[in-house]
Coordinates of C-alpha atoms in Angstrom, one line a residue:
M1 CA -105.0 -109.8 -32.9
F2 CA -104.6 -106.5 -34.8
N3 CA -106.6 -106.2 -38.3
A4 CA -104.4 -106.1 -41.4
V5 CA -105.4 -103.3 -42.6
D6 CA -105.5 -100.5 -39.9
H7 CA -103.1 -98.6 -41.6
L8 CA -104.9 -98.0 -44.4
K9 CA -106.8 -94.4 -44.5
L10 CA -110.4 -94.0 -46.0
L11 CA -110.1 -90.7 -48.3
E12 CA -113.4 -89.7 -49.0
P13 CA -113.9 -88.8 -52.8
V14 CA -115.1 -84.9 -53.8
A15 CA -119.0 -84.9 -53.9
G16 CA -119.2 -85.4 -57.8
E17 CA -115.9 -87.5 -58.5
E18 CA -116.6 -90.4 -60.4
I19 CA -116.0 -93.4 -58.3
V20 CA -112.3 -95.4 -58.8
M21 CA -111.6 -98.6 -57.3
K22 CA -107.8 -98.4 -57.1
R23 CA -105.3 -101.5 -55.3
T24 CA -102.7 -100.0 -53.7
S25 CA -99.4 -101.4 -52.0
T26 CA -97.4 -99.8 -49.8
V27 CA -94.0 -100.0 -47.9
V28 CA -93.0 -98.4 -44.7
P29 CA -89.7 -100.0 -43.7
F30 CA -89.3 -99.1 -39.7
I31 CA -86.7 -100.2 -37.5
A32 CA -86.2 -99.0 -33.6
C33 CA -84.3 -100.7 -31.1
L34 CA -85.1 -99.8 -27.5
A35 CA -81.7 -99.8 -25.2
V36 CA -81.4 -99.6 -21.5
T37 CA -78.5 -99.2 -19.4
W38 CA -77.9 -99.4 -15.8
V39 CA -75.4 -97.3 -13.8
L40 CA -75.0 -98.8 -10.7
T41 CA -73.3 -96.2 -8.6
G42 CA -73.3 -97.9 -5.2
P43 CA -75.2 -100.7 -3.4
V44 CA -78.5 -101.2 -4.3
L45 CA -81.2 -102.2 -1.8
A46 CA -85.0 -103.7 -2.1
Q47 CA -87.5 -101.1 -2.1
E48 CA -91.3 -101.9 -1.1
P49 CA -93.7 -101.0 -3.3
P50 CA -95.6 -98.5 -2.6
D51 CA -99.5 -99.0 -1.8
T52 CA -101.0 -98.1 -5.1
V53 CA -98.8 -101.1 -7.2
F54 CA -100.3 -104.2 -6.9
E55 CA -99.8 -107.5 -8.4
V56 CA -101.7 -108.2 -11.9
E57 CA -102.7 -111.3 -13.1
E58 CA -101.2 -112.5 -16.7
L59 CA -102.9 -111.1 -19.6
E60 CA -102.5 -111.0 -23.5
V61 CA -102.0 -107.6 -24.4
V62 CA -103.7 -106.9 -28.1
V63 CA -101.8 -103.5 -29.0
G64 CA -98.3 -102.2 -28.7
S65 CA -96.8 -105.4 -30.0
R66 CA -98.5 -108.7 -32.2
A67 CA -96.5 -111.5 -30.1
G68 CA -99.2 -111.4 -27.6
V69 CA -97.2 -110.5 -24.8
A70 CA -98.4 -111.7 -21.5
N71 CA -96.8 -109.4 -18.9
P72 CA -97.8 -105.9 -20.1
A73 CA -94.1 -104.8 -18.5
T74 CA -92.4 -106.2 -21.3
L75 CA -93.7 -104.4 -24.0
P76 CA -91.5 -101.9 -26.7
V77 CA -94.3 -99.3 -26.1
P78 CA -96.2 -98.1 -22.9
V79 CA -99.9 -98.8 -22.5
D80 CA -102.3 -98.2 -20.4
I81 CA -104.3 -100.9 -19.1
Y82 CA -107.5 -100.2 -17.3
G83 CA -109.4 -102.8 -15.8
A84 CA -113.4 -103.6 -14.8
E85 CA -113.0 -102.7 -11.0
E86 CA -111.1 -99.7 -11.8
I87 CA -113.9 -98.4 -14.5
A88 CA -116.5 -99.3 -11.8
R89 CA -115.3 -97.5 -8.7
L90 CA -115.8 -94.5 -11.2
G91 CA -119.6 -94.7 -11.2
E92 CA -120.0 -93.4 -14.7
V93 CA -122.1 -95.4 -17.1
D94 CA -121.2 -93.8 -20.3
L95 CA -117.4 -95.0 -21.8
A96 CA -116.5 -91.3 -23.1
E97 CA -117.0 -90.1 -19.4
V98 CA -114.9 -93.3 -18.2
L99 CA -112.0 -92.9 -20.5
G100 CA -112.5 -88.8 -19.8
R101 CA -111.1 -89.9 -16.2
I102 CA -109.1 -92.0 -16.3
A103 CA -107.2 -92.1 -19.4
P104 CA -104.9 -88.7 -19.2
S105 CA -104.8 -87.9 -22.9
F106 CA -108.1 -88.5 -23.5
N107 CA -110.8 -85.9 -24.5
S108 CA -114.7 -87.1 -25.6
T109 CA -116.1 -83.9 -28.0
R110 CA -119.6 -83.1 -26.4
L111 CA -122.0 -80.4 -28.2
S112 CA -124.4 -78.5 -26.4
A113 CA -126.4 -77.9 -29.6
G114 CA -127.2 -79.4 -32.8
D115 CA -127.8 -82.8 -34.5
G116 CA -124.2 -84.1 -33.2
A117 CA -125.0 -83.3 -29.5
A118 CA -125.9 -87.0 -29.1
L119 CA -122.6 -88.2 -30.3
H120 CA -119.9 -88.7 -28.4
V121 CA -116.5 -89.5 -30.3
A122 CA -113.5 -90.7 -29.3
T123 CA -110.1 -88.2 -29.1
L124 CA -106.8 -88.7 -28.1
R125 CA -104.0 -85.9 -27.6
G126 CA -106.1 -83.0 -28.5
M127 CA -106.4 -84.6 -32.7
N128 CA -109.7 -85.3 -34.0
G129 CA -111.7 -88.0 -33.4
D130 CA -110.6 -89.5 -37.2
Q131 CA -107.0 -90.0 -35.7
V132 CA -107.7 -92.2 -33.3
L133 CA -108.1 -96.4 -33.7
V134 CA -110.7 -97.9 -31.7
L135 CA -110.3 -101.9 -31.6
V136 CA -112.7 -104.3 -30.0
N137 CA -111.5 -107.3 -29.3
G138 CA -108.4 -106.6 -31.4
K139 CA -110.9 -106.2 -34.2
R140 CA -111.4 -102.3 -35.9
R141 CA -114.2 -100.8 -34.8
H142 CA -116.6 -98.9 -37.5
G143 CA -116.8 -95.2 -37.4
V144 CA -120.0 -92.6 -37.7
A145 CA -121.5 -91.2 -40.5
F146 CA -121.9 -88.1 -39.5
A147 CA -119.1 -85.2 -39.7
K148 CA -119.3 -82.6 -36.9
V149 CA -120.1 -79.2 -38.6
L150 CA -120.7 -77.2 -34.8
A151 CA -117.2 -78.4 -33.0
A152 CA -115.0 -75.7 -31.8
S153 CA -112.6 -78.8 -33.1
G154 CA -112.2 -81.5 -35.7
Q155 CA -114.8 -79.6 -38.1
G156 CA -115.7 -81.8 -40.8
T157 CA -114.0 -85.0 -38.8
T158 CA -115.7 -88.0 -38.0
G159 CA -114.9 -90.6 -35.2
T160 CA -116.1 -93.9 -33.6
D161 CA -119.0 -93.0 -31.5
L162 CA -118.6 -94.5 -27.7
R163 CA -121.8 -94.7 -26.6
A164 CA -122.8 -97.7 -28.6
I165 CA -120.7 -99.6 -26.4
P166 CA -122.2 -100.8 -22.8
V167 CA -120.1 -99.9 -20.4
H168 CA -120.8 -103.1 -18.5
A169 CA -119.9 -105.1 -21.2
I170 CA -116.1 -104.3 -20.6
K171 CA -113.7 -106.1 -19.3
R172 CA -110.8 -103.8 -20.1
I173 CA -109.4 -101.2 -22.1
E174 CA -105.9 -100.9 -23.4
V175 CA -104.6 -97.5 -24.6
L176 CA -101.3 -96.8 -26.5
R177 CA -100.6 -92.9 -26.7
E178 CA -96.8 -93.2 -27.9
G179 CA -95.6 -94.7 -31.4
A180 CA -98.6 -96.1 -32.1
A181 CA -98.7 -94.9 -36.2
S182 CA -95.4 -96.4 -36.6
Q183 CA -97.1 -99.6 -36.3
Y184 CA -101.0 -99.1 -37.0
G185 CA -100.1 -96.7 -39.5
S186 CA -102.2 -93.5 -39.8
D187 CA -105.5 -93.8 -38.6
A188 CA -103.3 -94.1 -35.3
I189 CA -101.7 -90.9 -35.6
A190 CA -103.4 -89.8 -31.7
G191 CA -103.0 -93.3 -30.9
V192 CA -105.1 -96.7 -30.2
I193 CA -108.0 -97.5 -27.9
N194 CA -108.9 -101.3 -27.7
I195 CA -111.7 -102.5 -25.7
V196 CA -111.4 -106.3 -24.6
L197 CA -115.1 -107.6 -23.5
K198 CA -116.5 -109.7 -20.8
D199 CA -115.7 -113.1 -21.4
D200 CA -116.9 -114.8 -17.8
P201 CA -118.6 -118.0 -18.4
S202 CA -120.9 -117.8 -15.7
G203 CA -122.7 -115.3 -13.3
I204 CA -125.0 -112.6 -13.3
S205 CA -124.2 -108.8 -12.2
A206 CA -126.7 -106.0 -12.7
A207 CA -126.4 -101.6 -11.7
T208 CA -128.7 -99.0 -11.7
F209 CA -127.4 -95.2 -12.1
L210 CA -129.8 -92.9 -10.8
G211 CA -128.3 -88.8 -10.6
R212 CA -129.2 -85.2 -11.6
T213 CA -127.3 -82.0 -11.7
S214 CA -127.2 -79.9 -8.6
R215 CA -129.8 -77.4 -10.3
G216 CA -132.2 -80.3 -10.3
D217 CA -132.3 -81.0 -14.1
G218 CA -130.3 -83.6 -16.9
T219 CA -132.2 -86.7 -14.7
R220 CA -130.4 -89.7 -15.6
L221 CA -131.4 -93.2 -15.4
I222 CA -129.2 -96.0 -16.8
T223 CA -129.8 -99.7 -16.1
S224 CA -127.6 -102.4 -17.4
A225 CA -126.8 -106.5 -16.9
N226 CA -124.5 -108.8 -17.5
A227 CA -124.8 -112.6 -17.8
G228 CA -122.4 -115.3 -18.9
V229 CA -123.5 -118.9 -19.5
P230 CA -120.8 -121.7 -20.5
L231 CA -121.0 -123.3 -24.0
G232 CA -119.5 -126.4 -23.1
D233 CA -115.8 -125.7 -22.5
G234 CA -117.1 -122.2 -24.1
F235 CA -118.6 -119.3 -23.0
L236 CA -121.4 -116.6 -24.5
N237 CA -121.5 -113.4 -22.5
V238 CA -124.4 -110.9 -23.2
T239 CA -124.7 -107.2 -21.5
I240 CA -128.2 -105.3 -21.9
E241 CA -128.5 -101.5 -21.5
V242 CA -131.1 -99.1 -21.3
A243 CA -130.6 -95.2 -20.5
R244 CA -132.9 -92.1 -20.0
Q245 CA -131.6 -88.9 -19.8
E246 CA -133.6 -85.9 -19.2
V247 CA -132.2 -82.1 -20.6
T248 CA -129.7 -79.4 -19.0
N249 CA -130.0 -75.8 -19.6
R250 CA -127.3 -73.3 -18.6
A251 CA -128.3 -70.7 -21.2
G252 CA -129.3 -67.1 -20.3
A253 CA -132.3 -65.4 -21.3
A254 CA -132.3 -62.9 -24.7
P255 CA -134.7 -60.6 -26.3
T256 CA -136.7 -62.5 -28.9
C257 CA -136.0 -59.6 -31.8
F258 CA -132.9 -58.1 -32.8
G259 CA -134.1 -54.8 -31.8
P260 CA -136.7 -52.2 -31.2
D261 CA -139.0 -51.6 -34.0
P262 CA -142.5 -50.0 -33.6
S263 CA -144.2 -51.0 -37.0
Y264 CA -144.2 -54.2 -35.8
G265 CA -146.1 -55.1 -32.9
P266 CA -144.3 -58.4 -31.5
C267 CA -140.7 -56.1 -31.8
A268 CA -142.3 -53.2 -30.6
D269 CA -140.1 -52.6 -27.4
G270 CA -137.4 -55.1 -28.2
G271 CA -139.9 -58.4 -28.1
K272 CA -140.0 -61.1 -25.1
V273 CA -137.1 -61.6 -23.1
I274 CA -136.9 -65.7 -22.8
Q275 CA -134.5 -68.5 -22.9
L276 CA -133.4 -68.2 -26.6
Q277 CA -131.3 -71.8 -26.4
R278 CA -130.5 -74.7 -24.8
N279 CA -126.8 -75.3 -23.5
G280 CA -126.6 -78.3 -22.1
E281 CA -127.0 -82.3 -22.4
P282 CA -130.2 -83.3 -25.1
D283 CA -132.8 -85.4 -23.8
Y284 CA -131.7 -88.8 -24.6
R285 CA -133.1 -92.5 -24.7
G286 CA -131.2 -95.6 -25.8
A287 CA -131.0 -99.0 -25.4
G288 CA -128.5 -101.7 -26.5
F289 CA -126.8 -104.7 -26.3
M290 CA -123.5 -106.5 -26.4
A291 CA -122.5 -110.5 -26.9
N292 CA -119.1 -112.1 -26.5
A293 CA -118.8 -116.1 -27.5
A294 CA -116.4 -118.4 -27.8
I295 CA -116.3 -122.4 -28.2
P296 CA -113.9 -125.2 -29.1
F297 CA -113.2 -126.1 -32.5
G298 CA -111.1 -129.2 -32.7
E299 CA -108.1 -130.0 -30.0
S300 CA -106.3 -126.3 -30.8
A301 CA -108.9 -123.7 -32.1
E302 CA -111.6 -122.3 -31.6
F303 CA -114.8 -120.1 -32.8
Y304 CA -115.3 -116.4 -31.6
A305 CA -117.7 -114.2 -32.0
F306 CA -118.7 -110.8 -30.8
G307 CA -121.2 -108.0 -31.9
G308 CA -124.2 -105.9 -31.0
Y309 CA -127.1 -103.4 -31.0
S310 CA -128.1 -100.4 -30.2
G311 CA -130.6 -97.5 -31.1
R312 CA -130.7 -94.3 -29.5
E313 CA -133.0 -91.2 -30.4
A314 CA -132.0 -87.6 -29.2
V315 CA -133.7 -84.2 -29.2
S316 CA -131.4 -81.2 -29.3
D317 CA -131.5 -77.6 -30.2
G318 CA -131.0 -75.3 -32.9
L319 CA -130.6 -71.8 -33.2
Y320 CA -133.6 -69.5 -32.1
R321 CA -135.2 -68.3 -35.3
K322 CA -135.9 -64.2 -33.8
A323 CA -139.0 -62.9 -34.6
D324 CA -137.6 -60.1 -37.2
W325 CA -135.4 -62.3 -38.8
V326 CA -137.3 -62.1 -41.8
P327 CA -135.6 -64.5 -44.7
R328 CA -136.0 -67.3 -41.8
S329 CA -139.5 -66.7 -40.3
V330 CA -142.9 -66.9 -41.4
S331 CA -144.6 -63.6 -38.8
Y332 CA -148.1 -65.2 -40.1
V333 CA -147.1 -68.7 -38.2
F334 CA -144.4 -67.4 -35.5
P335 CA -144.9 -64.1 -34.5
D336 CA -142.5 -63.9 -31.6
G337 CA -139.9 -66.3 -33.5
F338 CA -139.6 -70.1 -32.8
F339 CA -137.0 -72.1 -31.5
P340 CA -136.5 -75.3 -33.8
V341 CA -135.7 -78.5 -32.3
E342 CA -133.7 -81.3 -34.1
E343 CA -134.8 -85.0 -33.3
S344 CA -131.8 -87.5 -34.1
D345 CA -132.6 -91.2 -34.6
L346 CA -129.1 -93.3 -34.1
T347 CA -128.8 -97.2 -35.0
D348 CA -125.6 -99.0 -34.9
K349 CA -124.8 -103.0 -35.7
S350 CA -121.6 -104.7 -35.7
A351 CA -120.5 -108.5 -35.6
V352 CA -117.2 -109.7 -35.8
A353 CA -117.0 -113.5 -36.2
G354 CA -113.6 -116.1 -37.0
L355 CA -111.5 -118.9 -36.1
R356 CA -108.1 -118.8 -34.3
G357 CA -105.7 -121.9 -33.6
E358 CA -102.5 -123.8 -33.4
M359 CA -101.1 -125.2 -36.9
G360 CA -97.8 -126.4 -36.2
N361 CA -95.5 -123.9 -35.3
W362 CA -98.3 -121.1 -36.4
S363 CA -100.8 -119.4 -34.8
G364 CA -103.4 -118.1 -37.1
D365 CA -106.4 -116.0 -37.2
L366 CA -109.1 -115.8 -39.8
S367 CA -112.0 -113.1 -39.0
L368 CA -114.9 -111.5 -40.9
G369 CA -116.5 -108.2 -39.5
F370 CA -119.4 -106.1 -40.2
G371 CA -120.3 -102.6 -38.8
H372 CA -123.1 -100.0 -39.9
G373 CA -124.1 -97.1 -38.5
R374 CA -127.1 -95.0 -39.4
F375 CA -128.0 -91.7 -38.2
A376 CA -131.1 -90.1 -39.3
F377 CA -132.6 -86.7 -37.9
G378 CA -135.6 -84.0 -38.5
A379 CA -136.9 -80.7 -37.6
A380 CA -139.7 -80.7 -35.1
N381 CA -141.6 -77.3 -34.3
S382 CA -139.9 -75.7 -37.0
I383 CA -141.4 -74.4 -40.7
N384 CA -139.9 -74.1 -44.4
P385 CA -140.2 -70.1 -44.8
S386 CA -140.8 -70.7 -48.4
Y387 CA -143.6 -72.6 -48.6
A388 CA -145.6 -69.6 -47.3
A389 CA -143.7 -67.1 -49.6
E390 CA -145.0 -69.1 -52.7
Y391 CA -148.5 -69.2 -51.3
L392 CA -148.3 -65.1 -50.7
A393 CA -146.7 -64.6 -54.2
R394 CA -149.3 -66.4 -55.8
N395 CA -152.4 -65.3 -54.0
P396 CA -151.4 -61.8 -53.1
G397 CA -154.8 -60.6 -51.3
A398 CA -154.7 -63.8 -48.7
D399 CA -155.3 -63.1 -45.0
G400 CA -153.1 -64.5 -42.0
A401 CA -155.0 -67.3 -41.7
S402 CA -154.7 -69.1 -44.9
I403 CA -151.3 -68.2 -45.0
A404 CA -150.4 -70.1 -41.5
A405 CA -152.7 -72.9 -43.3
N406 CA -151.2 -73.0 -46.6
A407 CA -147.2 -72.4 -44.7
G408 CA -146.2 -76.3 -44.7
P409 CA -145.3 -78.7 -42.3
R410 CA -144.0 -78.1 -38.7
D411 CA -141.8 -81.3 -38.4
T412 CA -140.1 -83.1 -41.2
F413 CA -137.8 -86.0 -42.5
S414 CA -134.8 -84.2 -42.9
G415 CA -132.9 -87.7 -44.1
G416 CA -130.2 -90.0 -43.0
L417 CA -126.5 -90.8 -43.5
N418 CA -125.2 -94.4 -43.3
V419 CA -121.5 -95.8 -43.0
R420 CA -121.0 -99.8 -43.9
Q421 CA -117.9 -101.7 -43.0
W422 CA -117.2 -105.3 -44.2
T423 CA -113.7 -106.5 -42.6
L424 CA -111.7 -109.5 -43.8
N425 CA -108.4 -110.4 -41.7
A426 CA -106.3 -113.2 -41.7
D427 CA -102.9 -113.4 -39.2
A428 CA -100.3 -115.7 -38.5
T429 CA -97.5 -115.4 -36.2
R430 CA -94.8 -118.1 -34.6
E431 CA -91.9 -117.7 -32.8
I432 CA -88.7 -118.1 -34.9
E433 CA -85.0 -117.7 -34.2
V434 CA -82.4 -115.6 -36.5
G435 CA -79.2 -117.1 -35.7
S436 CA -79.3 -117.3 -31.8
T437 CA -81.2 -114.6 -31.3
P438 CA -84.6 -115.2 -30.5
A439 CA -87.3 -113.9 -32.5
F440 CA -91.3 -113.3 -33.5
L441 CA -92.8 -113.2 -36.8
A442 CA -96.0 -111.9 -37.7
V443 CA -97.4 -111.6 -41.3
G444 CA -101.1 -111.0 -42.5
G445 CA -103.5 -109.5 -45.1
A446 CA -106.7 -108.0 -45.0
F447 CA -109.5 -106.9 -47.1
R448 CA -111.9 -103.7 -46.3
R449 CA -114.2 -102.2 -48.0
D450 CA -116.3 -99.3 -46.8
S451 CA -119.5 -97.6 -48.4
Y452 CA -121.0 -94.7 -47.4
W453 CA -125.0 -93.2 -48.9
M454 CA -127.1 -90.4 -47.4
E455 CA -131.0 -91.1 -47.6
A456 CA -132.8 -88.0 -49.0
G457 CA -135.5 -86.6 -46.4
D458 CA -138.9 -85.2 -47.1
R459 CA -139.8 -82.7 -49.7
A460 CA -140.4 -80.0 -47.3
S461 CA -137.0 -80.1 -46.0
W462 CA -135.4 -79.6 -48.7
A463 CA -137.5 -77.8 -51.5
C464 CA -137.5 -74.1 -52.4
G465 CA -141.6 -74.0 -51.7
P466 CA -143.7 -76.2 -53.1
S467 CA -142.8 -76.3 -56.6
D468 CA -139.3 -76.3 -55.4
T469 CA -138.5 -72.8 -57.7
P470 CA -134.9 -71.8 -58.3
G471 CA -134.0 -68.3 -56.1
S472 CA -137.4 -69.0 -54.0
F473 CA -140.1 -65.7 -53.4
P474 CA -140.4 -62.8 -50.9
A475 CA -140.4 -63.7 -47.7
A476 CA -144.2 -63.6 -46.2
H477 CA -143.6 -61.8 -43.3
H478 CA -144.9 -58.2 -41.7
Q479 CA -142.0 -56.6 -41.9
N480 CA -140.8 -57.5 -45.6
D481 CA -141.4 -54.7 -48.1
G482 CA -140.5 -57.5 -50.8
S483 CA -136.9 -57.0 -51.0
V484 CA -136.1 -59.9 -48.8
F485 CA -136.4 -63.4 -50.1
A486 CA -137.3 -66.7 -47.8
S487 CA -135.0 -69.2 -47.1
C488 CA -135.5 -72.6 -48.6
G489 CA -135.5 -75.9 -46.4
I490 CA -136.5 -76.7 -42.8
Q491 CA -135.3 -74.4 -40.8
G492 CA -132.8 -76.5 -38.3
Y493 CA -131.3 -78.8 -40.5
P494 CA -132.5 -78.5 -44.2
G495 CA -132.8 -82.1 -45.4
Y496 CA -131.2 -84.0 -48.4
S497 CA -133.1 -83.9 -51.9
P498 CA -132.8 -87.3 -54.0
S499 CA -130.5 -85.6 -56.7
S500 CA -128.1 -85.2 -53.7
A501 CA -128.7 -88.7 -52.0
S502 CA -128.1 -90.3 -55.5
L503 CA -125.1 -88.7 -55.9
S504 CA -123.7 -89.5 -52.1
E505 CA -123.1 -93.2 -52.6
R506 CA -119.7 -93.8 -52.7
D507 CA -117.5 -97.4 -52.2
R508 CA -113.8 -98.2 -51.6
N509 CA -112.3 -101.2 -51.2
S510 CA -108.8 -101.2 -49.4
F511 CA -106.2 -103.7 -49.7
G512 CA -103.3 -104.3 -47.1
T513 CA -100.3 -106.8 -46.1
Y514 CA -98.1 -106.5 -43.4
T515 CA -95.1 -108.2 -42.2
D516 CA -93.5 -107.8 -39.0
L517 CA -90.3 -109.2 -37.3
E518 CA -89.8 -108.7 -33.5
L519 CA -85.9 -109.4 -32.3
R520 CA -84.8 -109.5 -28.7
P521 CA -80.9 -109.9 -28.7
S522 CA -81.2 -109.1 -24.6
D523 CA -83.3 -108.5 -22.0
G524 CA -82.8 -104.5 -22.3
C525 CA -83.1 -104.4 -26.2
L526 CA -86.1 -104.7 -28.6
W527 CA -85.5 -104.8 -32.4
I528 CA -88.7 -104.3 -34.6
S529 CA -88.8 -104.4 -38.4
I530 CA -91.9 -103.7 -39.9
L531 CA -93.1 -104.0 -43.6
L532 CA -96.9 -102.4 -44.4

């Protein structure tokens, strides 16, 4: 059943803004009538369906209607449904790749550079990732803490990371593209994706995917297993996945200097010609699990719970610091420039528990959900140029070996981003009659608390020299005449200072209620009224 406040948008406060908690209420009327008129111009003969059409067993579709429609063909809006067999036939092991191949309007932004290369964020209809509502078993999925900064589209937005959900754990996927915002609010402008987890009470299955590109790189090995066990009259279904992927590179070669400079040896004839970047998939490894369970509670209710955990590490590339890029390099340490790499550490935790059942003529659902995503990152094979610059400024006669020895660390922890979400939902539905017209009534409410905070990085990742002096010092570079000042912070991804981390903490409370009334005066017409 749909969460009551999935229409509420979490607006990020401006940095430094005072935290203000507000209770808001919104009334949004929506009325729609879908009528079908049949015009018969002659005898109509029964036709055999094509071979691609097959019978589908009854299933309760979550999106599109709160009425728990068992026949998808009777939904008021079209919903794409993709089963486990169809997903398995694709041979894909990444959920974003699966949806990209089977859902016509789905796209997954995949970065080939930078710290976001390990994330696959869901997008529909070419819109941003934060305009797609992702549900798991009908409950809202938390987003990621990292905002895309290097992507060509959707810069500054977040979304839902699909790599945290094992493909082997999925029973089916429901995609609502049309009219989603009218029912689910501004979070669903692009659409709704509902991922239904497997609920088999028995059986064991396993799959291994091994492949590489036609150029011999990017070897990918992913192994997953799914098992179900009965819990009395209930079930427990668990999926485990382990993944390993090697880097791919489609970059060309380029010189390590911006141009020839006879006064600096490494750039005398323009520098070495090498691959200065990696265009492709990052080096990646990860493991995770997903569980889904339900047990009867009394005669007409059941307790249910689901959730998972995933941990992933990735190494992606930064921008090559050329040998004659004076403010961003230290020639005494990297005479030919250097290639910083960015190390990402992602963890994702989620859990939902609830009780649903019949209460007289009503069907109720009470649930509590938790989600936490952490994106930590650092830089390796890099340097903070201001460290060597400060040492040289305080020791003008220092030789190259002394400057290199006091140039600071080559690897640092830059910091972390965290997002946490608590959601309490209460929903109730029942069938009624309005006059002689059959109708369906759904009411509900929810409370959601979203939290965001940053973690400070190592001092060398953000400071302006060991003393953190404002304005830095002249760069420690053979080509510098004293007029160019060194850049501050580790190259590749400067870290977060303790003051920035302390100012980043934000909490937001959201309250919401809804009333949904669906009337069906006839088989060809549906009247819907929603109050949010």
